[in-house]
C-alpha cells in the first residue's frame, strides 16, 4: 500500500493531469528521472555496480527528453560518496562515460538529421538547421534571459518562491496536511509510550544497518529534488508546471517512508493496529487528492473543453486556426484533441499566434486580423474566446475573397 501511495498521490495531482496533454515530454520526464533515481537508491541498498550503471544509462537517455534532468546530477555524486566501494564505482563510471555521452547527446544528432530530411514538428529547430542552431536549442537558447533571472532580483526571487509554495499547496495542500497530521499523532503516541517505559525509542525494530541505508536513500531523494526545486524557482514562467512534477515524485516517497516509520513505531502495542491505521490514513489521503483533482478539473477544464468542442464544430476541414497568445495555452491542446478524436474528425492546423521575428505572443487586434486576411488572400473569420473581447481565434475558412 505504501509503495503505491507515492505514485498515486503524484498521478492524482492537478499538475500531473494538466501536463499529461504532452506525454512525450512531461510525463516521460517524470518517469525517466524517477526511474534513474530509483535505480540509484537500489544501488545504495545493494551496492551492485550493475544497478549504478543501469541508473546512469536511464539518466543519460533522459537528456534527450528534458535537460532539467541535469538538476539530479548531485544525487549521483552523493551516491558515489556514500558507497563503501566508491573507488571501484568511480572507475566503472569513467569507463562507460563515453557511451553515456553518446546515449544522451546522440538523440540531438537525430534531431539534426530530421531537420535536414524535412521532418515535421521540429519546434524551435526548423528545417535545415545549422549545427550552431542545434547547440543553441540543446542549451535552451529559446529561453535566454529567463533561466536564472529570478536569482538576480530579490523581488523576483521572493515572488518565485511564493509561486512554488502556492502551486504546491494548490495541488497537495490537503493531502500533505493529512500526512503531517498522521505523523504528528504517531510521534506523539510514540513519545507517550516512551515516557511510560522510561526510555526514548521512536524507531521500529529494524536493524541499525537498515536504518542507516534508509536515511541515506532519503537524503539521496532530497538532494535530487532540491536541484529541481532550485530550477523551478529560477524559471519565472509558471504556466508550464512540469518543473514541479519531478520534485513531487522524489519527495513523496520520503514523506511516505517517514509516515510509515512514525505510524508503525511505538504508538500501538500490536503492530497490526499501526499497519491498519497506515492503510486507513492513506486511503483517506488519496481520496482527498482525487476529490481535489476532480474539483479542479471541473472548475477549470470544463469551460475550455466545451469551448474547444464548439469551435471545432464550426470549423471547416483543413482550417488554419490562430489562437491569441494571451489565451490559455490548454485551449490549443483541447482543439487538437477534439479535432483528432471528434466524430467526424477534422484535419486542423492549430497554432499560437506569434510575432515571427521576436517569437513573442501577441493579442490579435482588429488591425492584425486585417493584415492576416490581406496576406492570406482569403477571408478570415473570427471566433470570440473571452467575454471581454481581448482574445480571438482566427481561421482561414478556405473561401476566396
Tab-separated table of C-alpha atoms in Angstrom:
chain	number	residue	atom	x	y	z
A	1	UNK	CA	0.000	0.000	0.000
A	2	UNK	CA	2.744	2.440	0.966
A	3	UNK	CA	4.736	1.693	-2.190
A	4	UNK	CA	1.711	2.601	-4.291
A	5	UNK	CA	0.817	5.699	-2.290
A	6	UNK	CA	3.588	7.967	-3.611
A	7	UNK	CA	2.921	7.434	-7.357
A	8	UNK	CA	-0.815	7.549	-6.694
A	9	UNK	CA	-0.531	10.932	-4.970
A	10	UNK	CA	1.529	12.202	-7.894
A	11	UNK	CA	-0.787	10.758	-10.522
A	12	UNK	CA	-3.869	12.223	-8.869
A	13	UNK	CA	-2.398	15.729	-8.665
A	14	UNK	CA	-3.793	18.531	-10.774
A	15	UNK	CA	-0.302	19.389	-12.021
A	16	UNK	CA	0.245	15.895	-13.402
A	17	UNK	CA	-3.131	15.845	-15.130
A	18	UNK	CA	-2.685	19.300	-16.640
A	19	UNK	CA	0.755	18.442	-18.049
A	20	UNK	CA	-0.130	14.962	-19.336
A	21	UNK	CA	-1.507	16.556	-22.520
A	22	UNK	CA	2.093	16.374	-23.762
A	23	UNK	CA	3.049	12.877	-22.573
A	24	UNK	CA	6.068	12.638	-24.851
A	25	UNK	CA	7.726	15.409	-22.836
A	26	UNK	CA	6.431	15.952	-19.340
A	27	UNK	CA	5.137	12.638	-18.047
A	28	UNK	CA	8.099	10.906	-19.701
A	29	UNK	CA	10.416	13.327	-17.894
A	30	UNK	CA	8.914	12.236	-14.580
A	31	UNK	CA	9.247	8.553	-15.494
A	32	UNK	CA	12.885	8.724	-16.621
A	33	UNK	CA	14.018	10.950	-13.748
A	34	UNK	CA	12.206	8.866	-11.146
A	35	UNK	CA	13.440	5.573	-12.622
A	36	UNK	CA	17.070	6.696	-12.643
A	37	UNK	CA	16.898	7.851	-9.011
A	38	UNK	CA	15.041	4.676	-8.004
A	39	UNK	CA	17.796	2.519	-9.523
A	40	UNK	CA	20.360	4.708	-7.787
A	41	UNK	CA	18.626	4.129	-4.451
A	42	UNK	CA	18.711	0.390	-5.105
A	43	UNK	CA	22.453	0.698	-5.720
A	44	UNK	CA	22.850	2.306	-2.292
A	45	UNK	CA	20.903	-0.546	-0.711
A	46	UNK	CA	22.523	-3.459	-2.593
A	47	UNK	CA	25.902	-1.973	-3.644
A	48	UNK	CA	25.730	-3.697	-7.036
A	49	UNK	CA	27.598	-1.942	-9.836
A	50	UNK	CA	25.067	-3.210	-12.365
A	51	UNK	CA	22.363	-1.101	-10.682
A	52	UNK	CA	24.578	2.002	-10.760
A	53	UNK	CA	25.376	1.547	-14.456
A	54	UNK	CA	21.738	0.870	-15.314
A	55	UNK	CA	20.729	4.018	-13.445
A	56	UNK	CA	23.303	6.034	-15.401
A	57	UNK	CA	22.039	4.598	-18.702
A	58	UNK	CA	18.470	5.678	-17.935
A	59	UNK	CA	19.767	9.043	-16.741
A	60	UNK	CA	21.707	9.643	-19.958
A	61	UNK	CA	18.693	8.696	-22.078
A	62	UNK	CA	16.607	11.253	-20.200
A	63	UNK	CA	18.839	14.048	-21.551
A	64	UNK	CA	17.128	13.732	-24.906
A	65	UNK	CA	13.748	14.283	-23.297
A	66	UNK	CA	14.231	17.269	-20.998
A	67	UNK	CA	17.504	18.867	-19.917
A	68	UNK	CA	16.121	19.673	-16.471
A	69	UNK	CA	17.333	16.171	-15.643
A	70	UNK	CA	20.736	17.839	-15.139
A	71	UNK	CA	19.436	19.023	-11.781
A	72	UNK	CA	19.515	15.430	-10.480
A	73	UNK	CA	23.279	15.104	-11.022
A	74	UNK	CA	24.300	15.959	-7.406
A	75	UNK	CA	22.426	12.834	-6.295
A	76	UNK	CA	24.823	10.650	-8.306
A	77	UNK	CA	27.855	12.283	-6.675
A	78	UNK	CA	26.239	11.687	-3.277
A	79	UNK	CA	25.603	8.021	-4.094
A	80	UNK	CA	29.246	7.550	-5.100
A	81	UNK	CA	30.436	9.320	-1.947
A	82	UNK	CA	28.268	7.079	0.254
A	83	UNK	CA	29.346	3.851	-1.438
A	84	UNK	CA	31.830	1.707	0.529
A	85	UNK	CA	33.234	0.599	-2.860
A	86	UNK	CA	33.435	4.129	-4.252
A	87	UNK	CA	36.832	3.637	-5.927
A	88	UNK	CA	35.606	0.693	-7.966
A	89	UNK	CA	32.341	2.505	-8.731
A	90	UNK	CA	34.139	5.660	-9.928
A	91	UNK	CA	36.397	3.622	-12.224
A	92	UNK	CA	33.362	1.869	-13.721
A	93	UNK	CA	31.619	5.214	-14.341
A	94	UNK	CA	34.713	6.658	-16.059
A	95	UNK	CA	34.969	3.615	-18.334
A	96	UNK	CA	31.357	3.841	-19.527
A	97	UNK	CA	31.260	7.658	-19.681
A	98	UNK	CA	31.794	7.883	-23.491
A	99	UNK	CA	28.863	5.533	-24.050
A	100	UNK	CA	26.688	7.558	-21.689
A	101	UNK	CA	27.536	10.775	-23.548
A	102	UNK	CA	26.606	9.045	-26.797
A	103	UNK	CA	23.257	7.993	-25.326
A	104	UNK	CA	22.488	11.495	-24.124
A	105	UNK	CA	23.710	13.745	-26.923
A	106	UNK	CA	23.223	11.273	-29.753
A	107	UNK	CA	19.492	11.919	-29.623
A	108	UNK	CA	20.103	15.527	-30.670
A	109	UNK	CA	22.115	14.293	-33.654
A	110	UNK	CA	18.921	12.529	-34.695
A	111	UNK	CA	17.037	15.847	-34.455
A	112	UNK	CA	19.693	17.405	-36.718
A	113	UNK	CA	19.159	14.550	-39.172
A	114	UNK	CA	15.373	15.018	-39.135
A	115	UNK	CA	15.793	18.736	-39.707
A	116	UNK	CA	17.564	18.030	-42.997
A	117	UNK	CA	15.024	15.396	-44.018
A	118	UNK	CA	12.038	17.721	-43.812
A	119	UNK	CA	10.781	16.180	-40.574
A	120	UNK	CA	7.611	17.764	-39.147
A	121	UNK	CA	7.025	19.251	-35.690
A	122	UNK	CA	10.622	20.367	-35.048
A	123	UNK	CA	9.777	23.073	-32.561
A	124	UNK	CA	12.399	25.880	-32.335
A	125	UNK	CA	14.782	23.981	-34.637
A	126	UNK	CA	13.099	24.322	-38.009
A	127	UNK	CA	14.197	22.785	-41.271
A	128	UNK	CA	17.816	22.608	-42.469
A	129	UNK	CA	19.081	23.746	-39.074
A	130	UNK	CA	22.768	24.561	-38.670
A	131	UNK	CA	24.975	22.944	-36.049
A	132	UNK	CA	25.040	26.205	-34.080
A	133	UNK	CA	21.233	26.253	-34.138
A	134	UNK	CA	21.116	22.715	-32.711
A	135	UNK	CA	23.631	23.652	-29.997
A	136	UNK	CA	21.586	26.736	-29.157
A	137	UNK	CA	18.479	24.546	-28.957
A	138	UNK	CA	20.165	21.975	-26.701
A	139	UNK	CA	21.336	24.727	-24.343
A	140	UNK	CA	17.860	26.275	-24.169
A	141	UNK	CA	18.687	29.322	-26.260
A	142	UNK	CA	14.990	29.997	-26.828
A	143	UNK	CA	14.731	30.765	-23.117
A	144	UNK	CA	17.732	33.097	-22.844
A	145	UNK	CA	17.212	35.770	-20.244
A	146	UNK	CA	14.633	33.689	-18.364
A	147	UNK	CA	16.503	30.804	-16.738
A	148	UNK	CA	18.199	32.043	-13.585
A	149	UNK	CA	16.745	35.540	-13.862
A	150	UNK	CA	14.929	35.340	-10.525
A	151	UNK	CA	18.235	34.985	-8.658
A	152	UNK	CA	19.288	38.418	-9.927
A	153	UNK	CA	16.433	40.240	-8.210
A	154	UNK	CA	15.314	39.779	-4.580
A	155	UNK	CA	11.786	40.781	-5.569
A	156	UNK	CA	11.602	38.234	-8.397
A	157	UNK	CA	13.175	35.569	-6.185
A	158	UNK	CA	10.650	36.124	-3.385
A	159	UNK	CA	7.791	36.093	-5.875
A	160	UNK	CA	9.028	32.862	-7.445
A	161	UNK	CA	9.339	31.145	-4.053
A	162	UNK	CA	5.797	32.213	-3.187
A	163	UNK	CA	4.618	30.859	-6.545
A	164	UNK	CA	6.266	27.492	-5.918
A	165	UNK	CA	4.633	27.253	-2.489
A	166	UNK	CA	1.269	28.375	-3.864
A	167	UNK	CA	1.237	25.714	-6.569
A	168	UNK	CA	2.387	23.061	-4.084
A	169	UNK	CA	-0.420	23.943	-1.678
A	170	UNK	CA	-2.923	24.068	-4.527
A	171	UNK	CA	-2.023	20.578	-5.698
A	172	UNK	CA	-1.144	18.847	-2.435
A	173	UNK	CA	-2.398	21.124	0.331
A	174	UNK	CA	-4.959	18.817	1.918
A	175	UNK	CA	-3.080	15.518	1.398
A	176	UNK	CA	0.151	16.984	2.802
A	177	UNK	CA	-1.778	18.371	5.769
A	178	UNK	CA	-3.252	14.934	6.399
A	179	UNK	CA	0.181	13.301	6.151
A	180	UNK	CA	1.593	15.837	8.603
A	181	UNK	CA	-1.285	15.166	10.960
A	182	UNK	CA	-0.750	11.399	10.814
A	183	UNK	CA	2.959	11.846	11.542
A	184	UNK	CA	2.383	14.182	14.493
A	185	UNK	CA	-0.222	11.870	16.012
A	186	UNK	CA	2.026	8.839	15.630
A	187	UNK	CA	5.090	10.577	17.049
A	188	UNK	CA	3.040	11.903	19.950
A	189	UNK	CA	1.872	8.371	20.656
A	190	UNK	CA	5.447	7.106	20.409
A	191	UNK	CA	6.635	9.797	22.815
A	192	UNK	CA	3.916	8.949	25.348
A	193	UNK	CA	4.790	5.258	25.053
A	194	UNK	CA	8.499	6.003	25.510
A	195	UNK	CA	7.887	8.184	28.575
A	196	UNK	CA	5.755	5.479	30.158
A	197	UNK	CA	8.509	2.930	29.613
A	198	UNK	CA	11.199	5.331	30.819
A	199	UNK	CA	13.131	5.257	27.550
A	200	UNK	CA	13.113	7.120	24.257
A	201	UNK	CA	12.686	4.826	21.280
A	202	UNK	CA	10.953	6.433	18.325
A	203	UNK	CA	12.022	3.908	15.687
A	204	UNK	CA	10.866	0.412	14.940
A	205	UNK	CA	12.790	-2.852	15.321
A	206	UNK	CA	14.678	-2.807	12.049
A	207	UNK	CA	18.418	-3.376	12.238
A	208	UNK	CA	20.778	-0.459	12.592
A	209	UNK	CA	22.246	-1.037	9.140
A	210	UNK	CA	18.813	-0.978	7.539
A	211	UNK	CA	18.120	2.281	9.336
A	212	UNK	CA	21.341	3.848	8.035
A	213	UNK	CA	20.550	2.732	4.483
A	214	UNK	CA	17.037	4.164	4.698
A	215	UNK	CA	18.419	7.508	5.868
A	216	UNK	CA	20.924	7.541	3.009
A	217	UNK	CA	18.187	6.889	0.462
A	218	UNK	CA	16.053	9.663	1.933
A	219	UNK	CA	18.950	12.090	1.662
A	220	UNK	CA	19.504	10.945	-1.911
A	221	UNK	CA	15.894	11.777	-2.796
A	222	UNK	CA	16.042	15.128	-1.005
A	223	UNK	CA	19.268	16.132	-2.794
A	224	UNK	CA	17.864	15.097	-6.182
A	225	UNK	CA	14.643	17.022	-5.554
A	226	UNK	CA	16.463	20.109	-4.259
A	227	UNK	CA	18.158	20.696	-7.598
A	228	UNK	CA	14.820	20.628	-9.398
A	229	UNK	CA	13.277	22.964	-6.817
A	230	UNK	CA	16.102	25.469	-7.334
A	231	UNK	CA	15.467	25.283	-11.074
A	232	UNK	CA	11.726	25.785	-10.613
A	233	UNK	CA	12.433	28.899	-8.556
A	234	UNK	CA	14.906	30.180	-11.158
A	235	UNK	CA	12.417	29.974	-14.025
A	236	UNK	CA	9.790	32.744	-13.811
A	237	UNK	CA	7.305	31.203	-16.259
A	238	UNK	CA	4.930	29.159	-14.123
A	239	UNK	CA	2.231	28.263	-16.625
A	240	UNK	CA	4.310	25.254	-17.668
A	241	UNK	CA	4.339	23.383	-14.400
A	242	UNK	CA	6.358	20.347	-15.394
A	243	UNK	CA	9.175	21.633	-13.181
A	244	UNK	CA	7.128	20.755	-10.103
A	245	UNK	CA	6.442	17.172	-11.136
A	246	UNK	CA	9.909	15.702	-10.589
A	247	UNK	CA	10.313	17.198	-7.077
A	248	UNK	CA	6.880	15.801	-6.199
A	249	UNK	CA	7.859	12.370	-7.494
A	250	UNK	CA	11.078	12.390	-5.464
A	251	UNK	CA	9.811	13.898	-2.210
A	252	UNK	CA	6.564	11.960	-1.877
A	253	UNK	CA	8.382	8.647	-1.180
A	254	UNK	CA	10.338	10.469	1.541
A	255	UNK	CA	7.070	11.575	3.122
A	256	UNK	CA	5.589	8.101	2.749
A	257	UNK	CA	8.534	6.379	4.423
A	258	UNK	CA	8.518	8.895	7.276
A	259	UNK	CA	4.805	8.361	7.818
A	260	UNK	CA	5.218	4.588	7.738
A	261	UNK	CA	8.029	4.693	10.263
A	262	UNK	CA	6.119	7.041	12.540
A	263	UNK	CA	2.838	5.167	12.413
A	264	UNK	CA	4.334	1.714	12.887
A	265	UNK	CA	6.652	2.731	15.733
A	266	UNK	CA	5.738	2.619	19.409
A	267	UNK	CA	2.218	4.037	19.077
A	268	UNK	CA	0.496	0.658	19.303
A	269	UNK	CA	1.268	-2.411	21.323
A	270	UNK	CA	0.020	-4.504	18.402
A	271	UNK	CA	1.847	-3.720	15.102
A	272	UNK	CA	-1.253	-4.771	13.157
A	273	UNK	CA	-3.125	-1.794	14.590
A	274	UNK	CA	-0.396	0.523	13.306
A	275	UNK	CA	-0.493	-1.025	9.836
A	276	UNK	CA	-4.284	-0.737	9.802
A	277	UNK	CA	-4.021	2.968	10.619
A	278	UNK	CA	-1.492	3.353	7.791
A	279	UNK	CA	-3.922	1.818	5.311
A	280	UNK	CA	-6.914	3.818	6.542
A	281	UNK	CA	-4.935	7.052	6.641
A	282	UNK	CA	-3.505	6.679	3.155
A	283	UNK	CA	-6.860	5.716	1.674
A	284	UNK	CA	-8.267	8.909	3.173
A	285	UNK	CA	-5.322	10.907	1.810
A	286	UNK	CA	-5.615	9.504	-1.708
A	287	UNK	CA	-9.373	10.027	-1.674
A	288	UNK	CA	-8.852	13.655	-0.690
A	289	UNK	CA	-6.355	14.114	-3.533
A	290	UNK	CA	-8.749	12.525	-6.017
A	291	UNK	CA	-11.522	14.850	-4.876
A	292	UNK	CA	-9.294	17.918	-5.190
A	293	UNK	CA	-8.213	16.916	-8.681
A	294	UNK	CA	-11.783	16.270	-9.790
A	295	UNK	CA	-12.923	19.574	-8.324
A	296	UNK	CA	-10.116	21.474	-10.065
A	297	UNK	CA	-10.775	19.846	-13.414
A	298	UNK	CA	-14.485	20.512	-13.134
A	299	UNK	CA	-13.834	24.145	-12.281
A	300	UNK	CA	-11.191	24.965	-14.884
A	301	UNK	CA	-11.155	22.398	-17.678
A	302	UNK	CA	-14.841	22.041	-18.482
A	303	UNK	CA	-15.262	25.569	-19.931
A	304	UNK	CA	-12.138	25.059	-22.058
A	305	UNK	CA	-13.344	21.656	-23.203
A	306	UNK	CA	-16.794	22.958	-24.106
A	307	UNK	CA	-15.331	25.939	-25.948
A	308	UNK	CA	-12.991	23.686	-27.924
A	309	UNK	CA	-15.887	21.439	-28.955
A	310	UNK	CA	-17.872	24.474	-30.050
A	311	UNK	CA	-15.023	25.864	-32.149
A	312	UNK	CA	-14.202	22.533	-33.805
A	313	UNK	CA	-17.859	22.002	-34.694
A	314	UNK	CA	-17.989	25.191	-36.812
A	315	UNK	CA	-14.567	24.922	-38.450
A	316	UNK	CA	-14.266	23.559	-41.983
A	317	UNK	CA	-11.910	20.716	-42.862
A	318	UNK	CA	-8.303	21.886	-43.241
A	319	UNK	CA	-8.826	25.211	-41.471
A	320	UNK	CA	-5.811	27.073	-40.098
A	321	UNK	CA	-6.536	28.225	-36.567
A	322	UNK	CA	-4.521	31.037	-34.968
A	323	UNK	CA	-5.087	31.281	-31.233
A	324	UNK	CA	-4.332	34.512	-29.463
A	325	UNK	CA	-1.133	34.177	-27.454
A	326	UNK	CA	-2.847	35.689	-24.409
A	327	UNK	CA	-5.356	32.837	-24.380
A	328	UNK	CA	-4.972	29.864	-22.063
A	329	UNK	CA	-2.417	27.500	-23.612
A	330	UNK	CA	-4.579	24.482	-22.813
A	331	UNK	CA	-7.212	25.634	-25.316
A	332	UNK	CA	-4.916	24.821	-28.217
A	333	UNK	CA	-4.417	21.315	-26.786
A	334	UNK	CA	-8.161	20.885	-26.399
A	335	UNK	CA	-8.687	21.954	-30.020
A	336	UNK	CA	-6.145	19.418	-31.253
A	337	UNK	CA	-7.768	16.732	-29.120
A	338	UNK	CA	-11.324	17.278	-30.323
A	339	UNK	CA	-10.219	17.722	-33.928
A	340	UNK	CA	-8.496	14.326	-33.740
A	341	UNK	CA	-10.967	12.212	-31.770
A	342	UNK	CA	-14.173	14.033	-32.675
A	343	UNK	CA	-16.866	12.470	-34.810
A	344	UNK	CA	-16.189	13.190	-37.553
A	345	UNK	CA	-12.513	14.044	-37.072
A	346	UNK	CA	-11.119	17.120	-38.815
A	347	UNK	CA	-7.670	17.985	-40.040
A	348	UNK	CA	-6.857	21.333	-38.439
A	349	UNK	CA	-3.679	23.387	-38.275
A	350	UNK	CA	-3.745	24.869	-34.768
A	351	UNK	CA	-1.095	27.441	-33.876
A	352	UNK	CA	-0.448	30.017	-31.206
A	353	UNK	CA	-0.241	33.408	-32.884
A	354	UNK	CA	3.255	34.850	-32.510
A	355	UNK	CA	5.321	37.674	-33.902
A	356	UNK	CA	7.792	35.754	-36.048
A	357	UNK	CA	10.866	37.990	-35.586
A	358	UNK	CA	10.679	38.222	-31.809
A	359	UNK	CA	8.760	34.995	-31.120
A	360	UNK	CA	6.580	36.779	-28.571
A	361	UNK	CA	2.891	36.117	-28.159
A	362	UNK	CA	0.639	38.963	-29.243
A	363	UNK	CA	-3.001	39.826	-28.841
A	364	UNK	CA	-4.882	39.614	-32.131
A	365	UNK	CA	-6.289	43.085	-32.658
A	366	UNK	CA	-8.603	44.105	-35.480
A	367	UNK	CA	-5.639	45.626	-37.319
A	368	UNK	CA	-3.629	42.422	-37.161
A	369	UNK	CA	-6.660	40.409	-38.180
A	370	UNK	CA	-6.908	42.609	-41.263
A	371	UNK	CA	-3.219	42.051	-42.025
A	372	UNK	CA	-3.637	38.282	-41.772
A	373	UNK	CA	-6.648	38.477	-44.047
A	374	UNK	CA	-4.774	40.535	-46.641
A	375	UNK	CA	-1.632	38.397	-46.605
A	376	UNK	CA	-3.557	35.133	-46.922
A	377	UNK	CA	-5.708	36.337	-49.792
A	378	UNK	CA	-8.664	34.568	-48.199
A	379	UNK	CA	-11.436	35.548	-45.882
A	380	UNK	CA	-10.628	35.281	-42.185
A	381	UNK	CA	-13.392	34.521	-39.705
A	382	UNK	CA	-13.094	35.357	-36.011
A	383	UNK	CA	-14.415	33.412	-33.032
A	384	UNK	CA	-14.635	35.157	-29.695
A	385	UNK	CA	-12.812	33.264	-26.941
A	386	UNK	CA	-13.191	35.597	-23.981
A	387	UNK	CA	-16.155	37.749	-22.949
A	388	UNK	CA	-14.006	40.884	-22.698
A	389	UNK	CA	-13.279	40.709	-26.418
A	390	UNK	CA	-9.486	40.918	-25.994
A	391	UNK	CA	-8.764	37.489	-27.403
A	392	UNK	CA	-9.830	35.961	-30.688
A	393	UNK	CA	-9.280	32.803	-32.655
A	394	UNK	CA	-8.837	33.330	-36.375
A	395	UNK	CA	-9.249	30.711	-39.024
A	396	UNK	CA	-8.846	30.690	-42.738
A	397	UNK	CA	-12.150	29.324	-43.925
A	398	UNK	CA	-10.703	28.461	-47.321
A	399	UNK	CA	-13.103	30.724	-49.225
A	400	UNK	CA	-11.573	33.073	-51.858
A	401	UNK	CA	-12.128	36.728	-51.012
